[in-house]
Structures are given as structure tokens and as C-alpha cells.
Amino acid sequence: MKVCVVGGGAREHALAHVLSRTAEVVVTPGNPLIPGSTDQPPEEIDADLFVVGPEAPLVDGLADRLRARGALVFGPGADGARLEGSKAWMKHIAAVADLPTARHGAFTDQGSADAFLDTMGDLFVVKTDGLAAGKGVIVTESRAEASAAVAEYLSGAAFGDAGRTVVIEEGMVGPELSLLAVCDGQGAVALAPAQDFKRVADGDAGPNTGGMGAYSPVPFVDDALVDQVMDRFVDPTLHTLRERGIDYRGVLYAGLMLTAEGPKLVEYNVRFGDPEAEVVLPRFSGDLAQLLAEAAAGHIETEPTFTDEAAVTVVMASEGYPQSPRTGDVISGLDEAATIPGVVVFGAGVATDDSGQVVTAGGRVLAVTAVAPGVSEARTRAYRAVDAIDWPGCFSRRDIAASAVAAHDAGVASGGR
Ligand code: AMP
Ligand code: GLY
């Protein structure tokens, strides 16, 4: 099977890495670290299956355009991708499907937004309605800060048109979980759970980012919880979409918060999470191309299976990320990192300079990933690789999966598993 992966970040690198175990893979536009990268646009590529990685082309209808040419495509059309393209619409679908989620309102003027803020508890969440690469969300205990964020978003200064409608939510508290479901329009199968680290600095300090690291499996998530999420969130959502004539074939990524009242939906994404894909996919032990082709064709027969190993990914970012990352620095140590057992360095914001050297070209530059028999060893290997890689001003969080290792060690110390 020939598979064309669309996109050029670490998620697409991870997809290509795992798909190429069983398929011939090309990636458009890819990046200098992804084998099989090509400049040819997807519309000009002949492939048995297209897998669209990022949200922007999905929201923009790329899957529809490829399907109109007769291609088999893994990724929702523009109708389904609206779940991510408009948070207000996502909340509407959540209400129709009766999904547990935070109380919210959508606003286009400051006065009504402020009046709604007055009805909230003591944790305020302000989001852009449209796409903002994971950065358009403010969570604050300050009513004044929330109101200022509304003003900034509505003015278009911060996120352009994406912010001209704002969504205000009641703040939820609890551990977060990313569960990615592979959907075939009728039903869905769950992939292994992962946890993502969204804030830029250690201890969950600083602004939200696209994600600074992830690990899988997650110690506090068992099969019963996965089943509960599929029954209570994913299946009713697919049903509600079907009722609206939406044939959703692709990943439905449920971002959940495990609150005192049970799991609640934070957001839906319409594609593999990034960096979740970098830890979930390397643990996949079956034929990924086969599974995604079945989903794209509307009939999943393959049950996803995962190794017992753990995976940890640590994002290496450029100085200034997420506000204004510096770019163009030469990256060193990639070859040395790759010699560490179980390590794969997925390229995100990378390019080559005139002399052919790999340089930084974005905020999130690399997703340094390690697979090992346990989360502790995977974490050690990932950070050894991070320490081998360098460029001026690079940084990463140092606490990715630290709590998972502590939970595991505490379980072992008390005789648990
Ligand atoms: P989103 O882009 O909607 O996933 O939001 C990004 C991050 O903001 C989430 O992963 C949470 O950490 C945080 N967040 C979003 N909505 C809420 C909420 N209602 N309560 C608490 N935290 C939230
Ligand atoms: N890791 C969060 C996202 O992919 O949106």
C-alpha cells in the first residue's frame, strides 16, 4: 500500500515512522528529518490512502477535495472538522449529545461577555472560537485578566478573526487525559491513552502551548475508564454527527478532565494529537496503514493493539516560544541522540540552510521520543537524548512524565502494580 501523509511536523513524522513498517510512505510537505518528504502537493500525488495530519487543512476541506477525486482519505471533511474549527459549534454538539462539559457561553461583544463572567465561579477560561494552534486559551483566577483577554481577542489583535467570537467557560479542575479514537463514520475504536503537558514551563507554569511533551500509557487510566469515555463521549458524538449527515472518518481526539464529578470534555480535536501521536503511535503493534485504510473506507475490522512498553516524548523548543520563537539556529547532536536505544527524534519546526545543515524553523522544533519497558527507563532515555542535542537558546520542560514515574514507584513500594 502507498500512503501519503499530509503535514510537516513531529506528528506526521511519527505517522510516517509507524506507517512505513507496513507501507510505502510519502509525506507532503514533510521536513528534512522525515524520510520520504516531497514538495509535490497532495492533489498531485497518487496514493492508495491519504492521511491528513494537521487541523488547518482539514478545516479547510482538503479531505473533501481529495475524496472528490476518488481518493481514500483518513481525516474528516470540513463538516466534521468544524468540531475543532469552531469551539462554539463543538459546545453546541456537546449539548445536543448531552456530553458532560463545562458551563459556557459564546460572545461577540464585551458587555455580554463581562455579564457572563459575573455569573462564574472563581476560575475563568477564555478561548478563541477559531483555530489558534493551542495558544488561544487563558485559564485564570482573575476576573480582570479574563475580561482583558476577551477585549484582546474580540479586537482581533491577538488571533485575528479566530478571536472575534470568544468562548467563556467555567474552569474545571483535575488531571487531563487525551484519548484518541479512530472512527469509520459509524463507530470507533480507542487508541492507547496519553497525557500531554500543555503549559510551557515546569510545574504547569506559564502560558499554554501546542504541547511540551507527553507519555503513554497513563497510570490512572484503566480499560474501564477508556470504555466509559467511548460510551459516554465518542459514540454519542458520532451519533449526533451522523444525524446531521456528517460521515466522520478520522481521529476524534477527546481532551478530557477527570474532575471530582467524573470525566468532562475540555475539547475535541479532529486529528492525532501532537505530541500525543509521538507516544501513542510508537506503541502501536499492529498494521497502522491497514487500520487507517479500513477507517477511511468506512469499516474498521482491525482491533488496535499496543505493546506493554512505555513511551515518553519531550519537546525541544526555541527561545521565545510560544510568543515569538527565534529561528535559523543550527541543531547539533541529532546523530548522537539517535544512538541511544529506543530513541527516535521526530522533527517539527526544522529546515535546512544553504549548506545543508538542519536548522530551527519554528517554536516546537523536535519531539525527542523514547520507548522502553517502563516509563522510568523511557523517561531516562528521552532526557539523555535531549541532553545530547543543542542549539542556542533551546529549552524543554524537565518534568515530563515525572509524576507518572513517581506514581509507578509508589505503586511498587506499596506492593501494587
Ligand atoms: P483547549 O485548546 O480547549 O484544549 O484548551 C487548552 C488547555 O486549556 C486544556 O488542555 C486545559 O489545560 C485548559 N482548559 C481548557 N478549558 C478548560 C476548562 N474549562 N477548565 C480548566 N482548564 C481548561
Ligand atoms: N497536544 C494537543 C493538541 O494536539 O492539540
CSV table of C-alpha atoms and ligand atoms in Angstrom, one decimal:
chain,number,residue,atom,x,y,z
A,1,MET,CA,0.0,0.0,0.0
A,2,LYS,CA,1.2,3.5,-0.8
A,3,VAL,CA,0.3,6.1,1.9
A,4,CYS,CA,0.6,9.8,1.5
A,5,VAL,CA,0.8,11.7,4.9
A,6,VAL,CA,-0.1,15.4,4.7
A,7,GLY,CA,1.7,17.7,7.0
A,8,GLY,CA,5.3,18.5,8.1
A,9,GLY,CA,5.6,18.3,11.9
A,10,ALA,CA,6.5,15.7,14.5
A,11,ARG,CA,3.1,14.1,14.4
A,12,GLU,CA,3.5,13.5,10.7
A,13,HIS,CA,7.0,12.2,11.3
A,14,ALA,CA,5.6,9.7,13.9
A,15,LEU,CA,2.8,8.7,11.5
A,16,ALA,CA,5.3,8.1,8.7
A,17,HIS,CA,7.7,6.2,11.0
A,18,VAL,CA,5.0,3.8,12.1
A,19,LEU,CA,3.1,3.5,8.8
A,20,SER,CA,6.4,2.7,7.0
A,21,ARG,CA,6.6,-0.6,8.9
A,22,THR,CA,4.0,-2.0,6.6
A,23,ALA,CA,3.5,0.6,3.8
A,24,GLU,CA,5.4,2.7,1.3
A,25,VAL,CA,5.1,6.3,2.7
A,26,VAL,CA,5.5,9.8,1.2
A,27,VAL,CA,5.0,12.9,3.2
A,28,THR,CA,4.0,16.3,1.9
A,29,PRO,CA,5.5,18.8,2.6
A,30,GLY,CA,7.3,16.8,5.3
A,31,ASN,CA,10.5,18.2,6.7
A,32,PRO,CA,14.3,17.5,6.4
A,33,LEU,CA,14.1,14.9,9.2
A,34,ILE,CA,11.2,12.9,7.7
A,35,PRO,CA,12.2,10.3,5.1
A,36,GLY,CA,10.0,10.3,2.0
A,37,SER,CA,9.3,14.1,2.2
A,38,THR,CA,8.2,15.7,-1.1
A,39,ASP,CA,7.3,19.2,-2.2
A,40,GLN,CA,4.6,17.8,-4.5
A,41,PRO,CA,1.1,19.0,-3.3
A,42,PRO,CA,-1.2,16.2,-2.2
A,43,GLU,CA,-3.5,16.7,-5.1
A,44,GLU,CA,-0.7,15.7,-7.5
A,45,ILE,CA,0.3,12.5,-5.6
A,46,ASP,CA,-1.0,9.1,-6.5
A,47,ALA,CA,-1.6,7.1,-3.3
A,48,ASP,CA,-3.8,4.3,-2.1
A,49,LEU,CA,-4.5,6.2,1.2
A,50,PHE,CA,-4.2,9.8,2.3
A,51,VAL,CA,-3.7,10.6,6.0
A,52,VAL,CA,-4.2,14.3,6.8
A,53,GLY,CA,-2.2,15.3,9.9
A,54,PRO,CA,-2.9,18.9,10.9
A,55,GLU,CA,-6.3,20.6,11.7
A,56,ALA,CA,-5.9,23.6,9.3
A,57,PRO,CA,-6.2,21.6,6.0
A,58,LEU,CA,-9.0,19.5,7.4
A,59,VAL,CA,-11.0,22.6,8.5
A,60,ASP,CA,-10.2,24.0,5.0
A,61,GLY,CA,-11.8,20.9,3.3
A,62,LEU,CA,-8.7,19.1,2.0
A,63,ALA,CA,-10.2,15.7,2.8
A,64,ASP,CA,-13.3,16.7,0.8
A,65,ARG,CA,-11.2,17.8,-2.2
A,66,LEU,CA,-9.2,14.6,-2.2
A,67,ARG,CA,-12.3,12.4,-1.8
A,68,ALA,CA,-13.9,14.3,-4.7
A,69,ARG,CA,-11.0,13.0,-6.8
A,70,GLY,CA,-11.8,9.4,-5.8
A,71,ALA,CA,-9.1,9.1,-3.1
A,72,LEU,CA,-9.3,7.1,0.1
A,73,VAL,CA,-8.8,9.6,2.9
A,74,PHE,CA,-8.3,9.3,6.6
A,75,GLY,CA,-9.5,12.6,8.1
A,76,PRO,CA,-12.9,14.2,8.4
A,77,GLY,CA,-14.4,16.6,5.8
A,78,ALA,CA,-14.8,20.3,6.6
A,79,ASP,CA,-18.3,19.5,8.1
A,80,GLY,CA,-16.8,17.2,10.8
A,81,ALA,CA,-13.6,19.2,11.2
A,82,ARG,CA,-15.8,22.1,12.4
A,83,LEU,CA,-15.7,20.3,15.8
A,84,GLU,CA,-12.2,21.7,16.1
A,85,GLY,CA,-12.6,24.7,13.8
A,86,SER,CA,-15.3,26.3,16.0
A,87,LYS,CA,-15.3,25.8,19.7
A,88,ALA,CA,-18.8,27.3,19.9
A,89,TRP,CA,-20.1,24.7,17.4
A,90,MET,CA,-18.3,21.9,19.4
A,91,LYS,CA,-20.1,23.1,22.5
A,92,HIS,CA,-23.4,23.1,20.6
A,93,ILE,CA,-22.8,19.4,19.5
A,94,ALA,CA,-21.8,18.6,23.1
A,95,ALA,CA,-25.1,20.0,24.3
A,96,VAL,CA,-27.1,18.1,21.7
A,97,ALA,CA,-25.2,14.8,22.5
A,98,ASP,CA,-25.6,15.5,26.3
A,99,LEU,CA,-21.9,15.3,27.0
A,100,PRO,CA,-20.6,16.3,30.4
A,101,THR,CA,-18.6,19.5,29.8
A,102,ALA,CA,-18.0,23.0,31.4
A,103,ARG,CA,-20.8,25.5,31.5
A,104,HIS,CA,-20.1,28.1,28.8
A,105,GLY,CA,-21.2,30.9,26.6
A,106,ALA,CA,-20.1,32.3,23.2
A,107,PHE,CA,-19.9,36.1,22.7
A,108,THR,CA,-19.1,38.7,20.1
A,109,ASP,CA,-19.3,41.7,22.4
A,110,GLN,CA,-17.6,42.8,25.6
A,111,GLY,CA,-20.7,43.7,27.5
A,112,SER,CA,-22.4,40.3,27.3
A,113,ALA,CA,-19.1,38.6,27.9
A,114,ASP,CA,-18.5,40.6,31.1
A,115,ALA,CA,-22.0,39.9,32.3
A,116,PHE,CA,-21.4,36.2,31.8
A,117,LEU,CA,-18.1,36.4,33.6
A,118,ASP,CA,-20.0,37.8,36.6
A,119,THR,CA,-22.0,34.6,36.8
A,120,MET,CA,-18.9,32.3,37.0
A,121,GLY,CA,-17.1,30.7,39.9
A,122,ASP,CA,-13.5,31.6,40.8
A,123,LEU,CA,-11.7,30.0,37.8
A,124,PHE,CA,-12.3,31.7,34.4
A,125,VAL,CA,-11.5,30.2,31.0
A,126,VAL,CA,-11.4,32.4,27.8
A,127,LYS,CA,-10.9,30.8,24.4
A,128,THR,CA,-10.9,32.0,20.8
A,129,ASP,CA,-13.7,30.3,18.9
A,130,GLY,CA,-11.4,29.6,15.9
A,131,LEU,CA,-8.1,27.9,15.5
A,132,ALA,CA,-5.1,29.3,17.4
A,133,ALA,CA,-2.5,26.4,17.4
A,134,GLY,CA,-3.3,25.5,21.0
A,135,LYS,CA,-2.4,29.0,22.2
A,136,GLY,CA,-5.7,30.8,22.3
A,137,VAL,CA,-6.8,29.6,25.8
A,138,ILE,CA,-6.4,31.6,29.0
A,139,VAL,CA,-7.2,30.0,32.4
A,140,THR,CA,-7.2,32.5,35.2
A,141,GLU,CA,-8.5,33.2,38.7
A,142,SER,CA,-8.6,36.9,37.9
A,143,ARG,CA,-11.9,38.3,36.6
A,144,ALA,CA,-10.0,41.3,35.4
A,145,GLU,CA,-7.5,39.2,33.4
A,146,ALA,CA,-10.3,37.2,31.9
A,147,SER,CA,-12.1,40.4,30.8
A,148,ALA,CA,-8.9,41.8,29.4
A,149,ALA,CA,-8.4,38.6,27.3
A,150,VAL,CA,-11.9,39.0,26.0
A,151,ALA,CA,-11.1,42.5,24.8
A,152,GLU,CA,-7.8,41.4,23.2
A,153,TYR,CA,-9.4,38.5,21.4
A,154,LEU,CA,-12.5,40.5,20.2
A,155,SER,CA,-10.3,43.3,18.8
A,156,GLY,CA,-8.6,40.8,16.5
A,157,ALA,CA,-5.2,42.0,17.8
A,158,ALA,CA,-4.2,38.7,19.2
A,159,PHE,CA,-5.6,36.0,16.9
A,160,GLY,CA,-7.2,37.8,14.0
A,161,ASP,CA,-10.7,36.5,13.0
A,162,ALA,CA,-10.2,33.4,15.1
A,163,GLY,CA,-10.8,35.5,18.2
A,164,ARG,CA,-13.7,37.7,17.0
A,165,THR,CA,-16.0,35.2,18.8
A,166,VAL,CA,-14.9,34.2,22.2
A,167,VAL,CA,-16.0,31.2,24.3
A,168,ILE,CA,-16.0,31.7,28.0
A,169,GLU,CA,-16.1,28.6,30.2
A,170,GLU,CA,-16.3,27.7,33.9
A,171,GLY,CA,-12.8,26.4,35.0
A,172,MET,CA,-12.6,22.7,35.7
A,173,VAL,CA,-10.0,21.0,37.9
A,174,GLY,CA,-8.5,17.6,37.7
A,175,PRO,CA,-5.9,15.6,35.8
A,176,GLU,CA,-6.2,15.7,32.0
A,177,LEU,CA,-6.4,12.8,29.6
A,178,SER,CA,-6.1,12.6,25.8
A,179,LEU,CA,-8.0,9.8,24.3
A,180,LEU,CA,-7.8,9.3,20.5
A,181,ALA,CA,-10.5,7.3,18.8
A,182,VAL,CA,-10.2,6.0,15.2
A,183,CYS,CA,-13.6,6.5,13.6
A,184,ASP,CA,-15.1,5.0,10.4
A,185,GLY,CA,-18.3,7.1,10.2
A,186,GLN,CA,-20.3,4.5,12.1
A,187,GLY,CA,-18.3,3.5,15.1
A,188,ALA,CA,-14.9,4.0,16.7
A,189,VAL,CA,-12.0,2.1,18.4
A,190,ALA,CA,-9.9,3.7,21.1
A,191,LEU,CA,-6.1,4.1,20.8
A,192,ALA,CA,-3.9,3.9,24.0
A,193,PRO,CA,-4.4,6.8,26.3
A,194,ALA,CA,-1.8,9.5,26.7
A,195,GLN,CA,-1.2,12.6,28.8
A,196,ASP,CA,0.0,15.9,27.3
A,197,PHE,CA,1.8,18.8,29.1
A,198,LYS,CA,0.3,22.0,27.7
A,199,ARG,CA,1.9,24.7,29.7
A,200,VAL,CA,5.3,26.0,28.7
A,201,ALA,CA,7.2,25.6,31.9
A,202,ASP,CA,7.9,23.0,34.7
A,203,GLY,CA,5.1,22.6,37.3
A,204,ASP,CA,2.5,23.6,34.7
A,205,ALA,CA,3.6,27.3,34.9
A,206,GLY,CA,3.4,29.8,32.1
A,207,PRO,CA,1.2,30.1,29.0
A,208,ASN,CA,-0.5,27.3,27.1
A,209,THR,CA,1.4,25.9,24.1
A,210,GLY,CA,0.7,23.3,21.5
A,211,GLY,CA,2.1,20.7,23.9
A,212,MET,CA,5.6,20.4,25.5
A,213,GLY,CA,5.7,16.6,26.0
A,214,ALA,CA,3.6,13.5,26.5
A,215,TYR,CA,3.7,9.9,27.7
A,216,SER,CA,1.7,6.7,27.3
A,217,PRO,CA,0.3,4.6,29.0
A,218,VAL,CA,-1.2,6.7,31.8
A,219,PRO,CA,-1.1,5.1,35.2
A,220,PHE,CA,-4.5,6.3,36.4
A,221,VAL,CA,-6.4,5.3,33.3
A,222,ASP,CA,-7.6,1.7,33.0
A,223,ASP,CA,-9.7,-0.1,30.4
A,224,ALA,CA,-12.9,0.7,32.3
A,225,LEU,CA,-12.3,4.4,32.0
A,226,VAL,CA,-11.5,4.1,28.3
A,227,ASP,CA,-14.7,2.2,27.8
A,228,GLN,CA,-16.6,4.9,29.8
A,229,VAL,CA,-15.2,7.6,27.5
A,230,MET,CA,-16.1,5.7,24.4
A,231,ASP,CA,-19.7,5.1,25.6
A,232,ARG,CA,-20.3,8.5,27.2
A,233,PHE,CA,-18.5,10.8,24.8
A,234,VAL,CA,-17.3,9.4,21.5
A,235,ASP,CA,-20.2,7.2,20.5
A,236,PRO,CA,-22.9,9.8,21.2
A,237,THR,CA,-20.8,12.4,19.4
A,238,LEU,CA,-20.6,10.2,16.3
A,239,HIS,CA,-24.3,9.5,16.5
A,240,THR,CA,-25.1,13.3,16.7
A,241,LEU,CA,-22.8,13.9,13.7
A,242,ARG,CA,-24.5,11.2,11.7
A,243,GLU,CA,-27.9,12.7,12.5
A,244,ARG,CA,-26.6,15.8,10.8
A,245,GLY,CA,-25.4,13.8,7.8
A,246,ILE,CA,-21.7,14.0,8.8
A,247,ASP,CA,-19.8,10.9,7.9
A,248,TYR,CA,-16.8,11.3,10.3
A,249,ARG,CA,-13.8,9.2,9.2
A,250,GLY,CA,-10.6,10.0,11.0
A,251,VAL,CA,-9.3,10.6,14.5
A,252,LEU,CA,-11.7,12.1,17.1
A,253,TYR,CA,-9.4,13.2,19.9
A,254,ALA,CA,-11.2,13.7,23.2
A,255,GLY,CA,-9.4,16.1,25.6
A,256,LEU,CA,-10.9,15.3,29.0
A,257,MET,CA,-10.5,16.5,32.5
A,258,LEU,CA,-11.1,13.9,35.2
A,259,THR,CA,-13.0,16.1,37.7
A,260,ALA,CA,-14.4,15.1,41.1
A,261,GLU,CA,-17.8,14.6,39.3
A,262,GLY,CA,-16.3,12.3,36.6
A,263,PRO,CA,-14.7,12.9,33.2
A,264,LYS,CA,-15.7,16.1,31.4
A,265,LEU,CA,-14.9,17.2,27.9
A,266,VAL,CA,-12.4,20.0,27.5
A,267,GLU,CA,-12.2,19.9,23.8
A,268,TYR,CA,-12.4,17.9,20.6
A,269,ASN,CA,-9.7,17.8,18.1
A,270,VAL,CA,-10.2,16.2,14.7
A,271,ARG,CA,-6.8,14.7,14.2
A,272,PHE,CA,-4.0,12.9,16.0
A,273,GLY,CA,-2.7,15.0,19.0
A,274,ASP,CA,0.7,16.5,18.7
A,275,PRO,CA,2.7,15.4,20.8
A,276,GLU,CA,0.3,12.6,21.8
A,277,ALA,CA,0.9,10.9,18.4
A,278,GLU,CA,4.6,10.7,19.1
A,279,VAL,CA,4.0,8.4,22.2
A,280,VAL,CA,0.8,6.6,21.2
A,281,LEU,CA,1.9,5.5,17.7
A,282,PRO,CA,5.3,4.1,18.5
A,283,ARG,CA,3.5,1.7,21.0
A,284,PHE,CA,1.1,0.6,18.2
A,285,SER,CA,1.9,-3.1,17.5
A,286,GLY,CA,-0.4,-3.8,14.5
A,287,ASP,CA,-0.6,-2.7,10.9
A,288,LEU,CA,-1.4,1.0,11.2
A,289,ALA,CA,-1.8,1.5,7.4
A,290,GLN,CA,-4.4,-1.3,7.4
A,291,LEU,CA,-6.4,0.2,10.3
A,292,LEU,CA,-6.5,3.7,8.9
A,293,ALA,CA,-7.4,2.4,5.4
A,294,GLU,CA,-10.3,0.4,6.9
A,295,ALA,CA,-11.5,3.5,8.8
A,296,ALA,CA,-11.2,5.6,5.6
A,297,ALA,CA,-13.2,3.0,3.7
A,298,GLY,CA,-16.0,3.1,6.4
A,299,HIS,CA,-15.5,-0.3,8.0
A,300,ILE,CA,-12.9,-0.9,10.8
A,301,GLU,CA,-12.2,-4.6,11.2
A,302,THR,CA,-8.8,-4.4,12.8
A,303,GLU,CA,-8.7,-4.1,16.6
A,304,PRO,CA,-5.8,-1.7,17.6
A,305,THR,CA,-3.2,-3.4,19.8
A,306,PHE,CA,-0.3,-1.8,21.7
A,307,THR,CA,2.9,-3.1,23.2
A,308,ASP,CA,3.3,-3.1,27.0
A,309,GLU,CA,6.2,-0.7,26.7
A,310,ALA,CA,6.0,2.9,27.7
A,311,ALA,CA,6.8,5.9,25.5
A,312,VAL,CA,7.8,9.4,26.6
A,313,THR,CA,8.3,12.4,24.3
A,314,VAL,CA,10.0,15.7,25.3
A,315,VAL,CA,9.5,18.7,23.1
A,316,MET,CA,12.6,20.8,22.5
A,317,ALA,CA,11.5,24.4,21.7
A,318,SER,CA,13.2,27.6,20.6
A,319,GLU,CA,13.9,30.5,22.8
A,320,GLY,CA,10.8,32.8,22.9
A,321,TYR,CA,8.2,30.0,22.3
A,322,PRO,CA,5.2,30.3,22.4
A,323,GLN,CA,5.2,34.1,21.9
A,324,SER,CA,7.9,34.7,19.4
A,325,PRO,CA,10.4,31.9,18.8
A,326,ARG,CA,13.8,32.6,17.3
A,327,THR,CA,14.7,30.5,14.3
A,328,GLY,CA,17.6,29.7,12.0
A,329,ASP,CA,19.9,28.2,14.6
A,330,VAL,CA,22.0,25.1,13.6
A,331,ILE,CA,20.9,22.0,15.6
A,332,SER,CA,23.7,19.7,16.9
A,333,GLY,CA,23.7,16.3,18.4
A,334,LEU,CA,21.0,14.6,16.4
A,335,ASP,CA,23.2,11.7,15.3
A,336,GLU,CA,24.4,11.1,18.9
A,337,ALA,CA,20.8,11.1,20.2
A,338,ALA,CA,19.7,8.6,17.7
A,339,THR,CA,22.3,6.0,19.0
A,340,ILE,CA,20.5,5.8,22.4
A,341,PRO,CA,18.4,2.6,22.5
A,342,GLY,CA,14.7,3.1,21.9
A,343,VAL,CA,15.1,6.8,20.9
A,344,VAL,CA,13.6,8.4,17.8
A,345,VAL,CA,13.9,12.2,17.3
A,346,PHE,CA,10.8,13.4,15.4
A,347,GLY,CA,11.3,16.7,13.5
A,348,ALA,CA,8.8,19.5,13.9
A,349,GLY,CA,9.9,23.1,13.2
A,350,VAL,CA,13.1,22.2,11.2
A,351,ALA,CA,14.5,23.2,7.9
A,352,THR,CA,17.9,23.0,6.1
A,353,ASP,CA,20.1,26.0,5.5
A,354,ASP,CA,22.1,26.8,2.3
A,355,SER,CA,24.9,24.5,3.4
A,356,GLY,CA,22.5,21.6,4.1
A,357,GLN,CA,22.6,21.8,7.9
A,358,VAL,CA,19.5,21.2,9.9
A,359,VAL,CA,18.3,24.5,11.5
A,360,THR,CA,15.4,25.6,13.7
A,361,ALA,CA,12.4,26.9,11.8
A,362,GLY,CA,9.6,27.1,14.4
A,363,GLY,CA,8.7,27.2,18.1
A,364,ARG,CA,8.4,23.5,18.7
A,365,VAL,CA,11.5,22.1,17.0
A,366,LEU,CA,11.9,18.4,17.9
A,367,ALA,CA,9.8,15.8,19.8
A,368,VAL,CA,12.5,13.6,21.3
A,369,THR,CA,10.9,10.3,21.9
A,370,ALA,CA,12.0,7.1,23.7
A,371,VAL,CA,10.3,3.7,24.1
A,372,ALA,CA,11.4,1.4,26.9
A,373,PRO,CA,10.0,-1.5,29.0
A,374,GLY,CA,8.9,1.0,31.7
A,375,VAL,CA,8.0,4.7,32.0
A,376,SER,CA,11.1,5.4,34.2
A,377,GLU,CA,13.5,4.0,31.7
A,378,ALA,CA,11.7,5.7,28.7
A,379,ARG,CA,11.9,9.0,30.6
A,380,THR,CA,15.6,8.5,31.3
A,381,ARG,CA,16.4,7.7,27.7
A,382,ALA,CA,14.4,10.6,26.3
A,383,TYR,CA,16.2,13.1,28.6
A,384,ARG,CA,19.6,11.5,27.7
A,385,ALA,CA,18.7,12.2,24.1
A,386,VAL,CA,17.5,15.8,24.9
A,387,ASP,CA,20.8,16.4,26.7
A,388,ALA,CA,22.8,15.3,23.6
A,389,ILE,CA,21.0,17.8,21.4
A,390,ASP,CA,21.7,21.5,21.4
A,391,TRP,CA,21.2,24.9,19.7
A,392,PRO,CA,21.5,28.4,21.1
A,393,GLY,CA,18.5,29.2,23.3
A,394,CYS,CA,16.8,25.8,23.1
A,395,PHE,CA,14.7,24.7,26.1
A,396,SER,CA,12.5,21.8,27.2
A,397,ARG,CA,10.4,21.0,30.3
A,398,ARG,CA,12.3,18.8,32.7
A,399,ASP,CA,9.2,17.3,34.4
A,400,ILE,CA,7.6,15.4,31.5
A,401,ALA,CA,6.2,12.1,32.9
A,402,ALA,CA,7.9,12.7,36.3
A,403,SER,CA,4.6,12.2,38.1
A,404,ALA,CA,3.9,9.0,36.2
A,405,VAL,CA,7.3,7.7,37.4
A,406,ALA,CA,6.5,8.7,40.9
A,407,ALA,CA,3.1,7.1,40.8
A,408,HIS,CA,4.7,3.9,39.4
A,409,ASP,CA,7.4,3.9,42.1
A,410,ALA,CA,4.8,4.5,44.8
A,411,GLY,CA,2.7,1.6,43.5
A,412,VAL,CA,5.8,-0.7,43.5
A,413,ALA,CA,6.8,0.4,47.0
A,414,SER,CA,3.3,-0.4,48.4
A,415,GLY,CA,3.3,-3.7,46.6
A,416,GLY,CA,0.8,-2.6,44.0
A,417,ARG,CA,1.2,-2.8,40.2
B,1,AMP,P1,-8.2,23.6,24.6
B,1,AMP,O1,-7.4,24.2,23.5
B,1,AMP,O2,-9.6,23.8,24.6
B,1,AMP,O3,-7.8,22.1,24.8
B,1,AMP,O4,-7.6,24.2,26.0
B,1,AMP,C1,-6.2,24.1,26.2
B,1,AMP,C2,-6.0,23.8,27.7
B,1,AMP,O5,-6.6,24.8,28.5
B,1,AMP,C3,-6.6,22.5,28.2
B,1,AMP,O6,-5.8,21.4,27.9
B,1,AMP,C4,-6.7,22.8,29.6
B,1,AMP,O7,-5.5,22.6,30.3
B,1,AMP,C5,-7.1,24.2,29.7
B,1,AMP,N1,-8.5,24.3,29.7
B,1,AMP,C6,-9.4,24.5,28.7
B,1,AMP,N2,-10.6,24.6,29.1
B,1,AMP,C7,-10.6,24.5,30.4
B,1,AMP,C8,-11.6,24.5,31.4
B,1,AMP,N3,-12.9,24.7,31.1
B,1,AMP,N4,-11.2,24.4,32.7
B,1,AMP,C9,-9.9,24.2,33.0
B,1,AMP,N5,-8.9,24.2,32.1
B,1,AMP,C10,-9.3,24.3,30.8
B,2,GLY,N1,-1.5,18.2,22.2
B,2,GLY,C1,-2.6,19.0,22.0
B,2,GLY,C2,-3.1,19.0,20.6
B,2,GLY,O1,-2.6,18.3,19.8
B,2,GLY,O2,-3.9,19.8,20.4
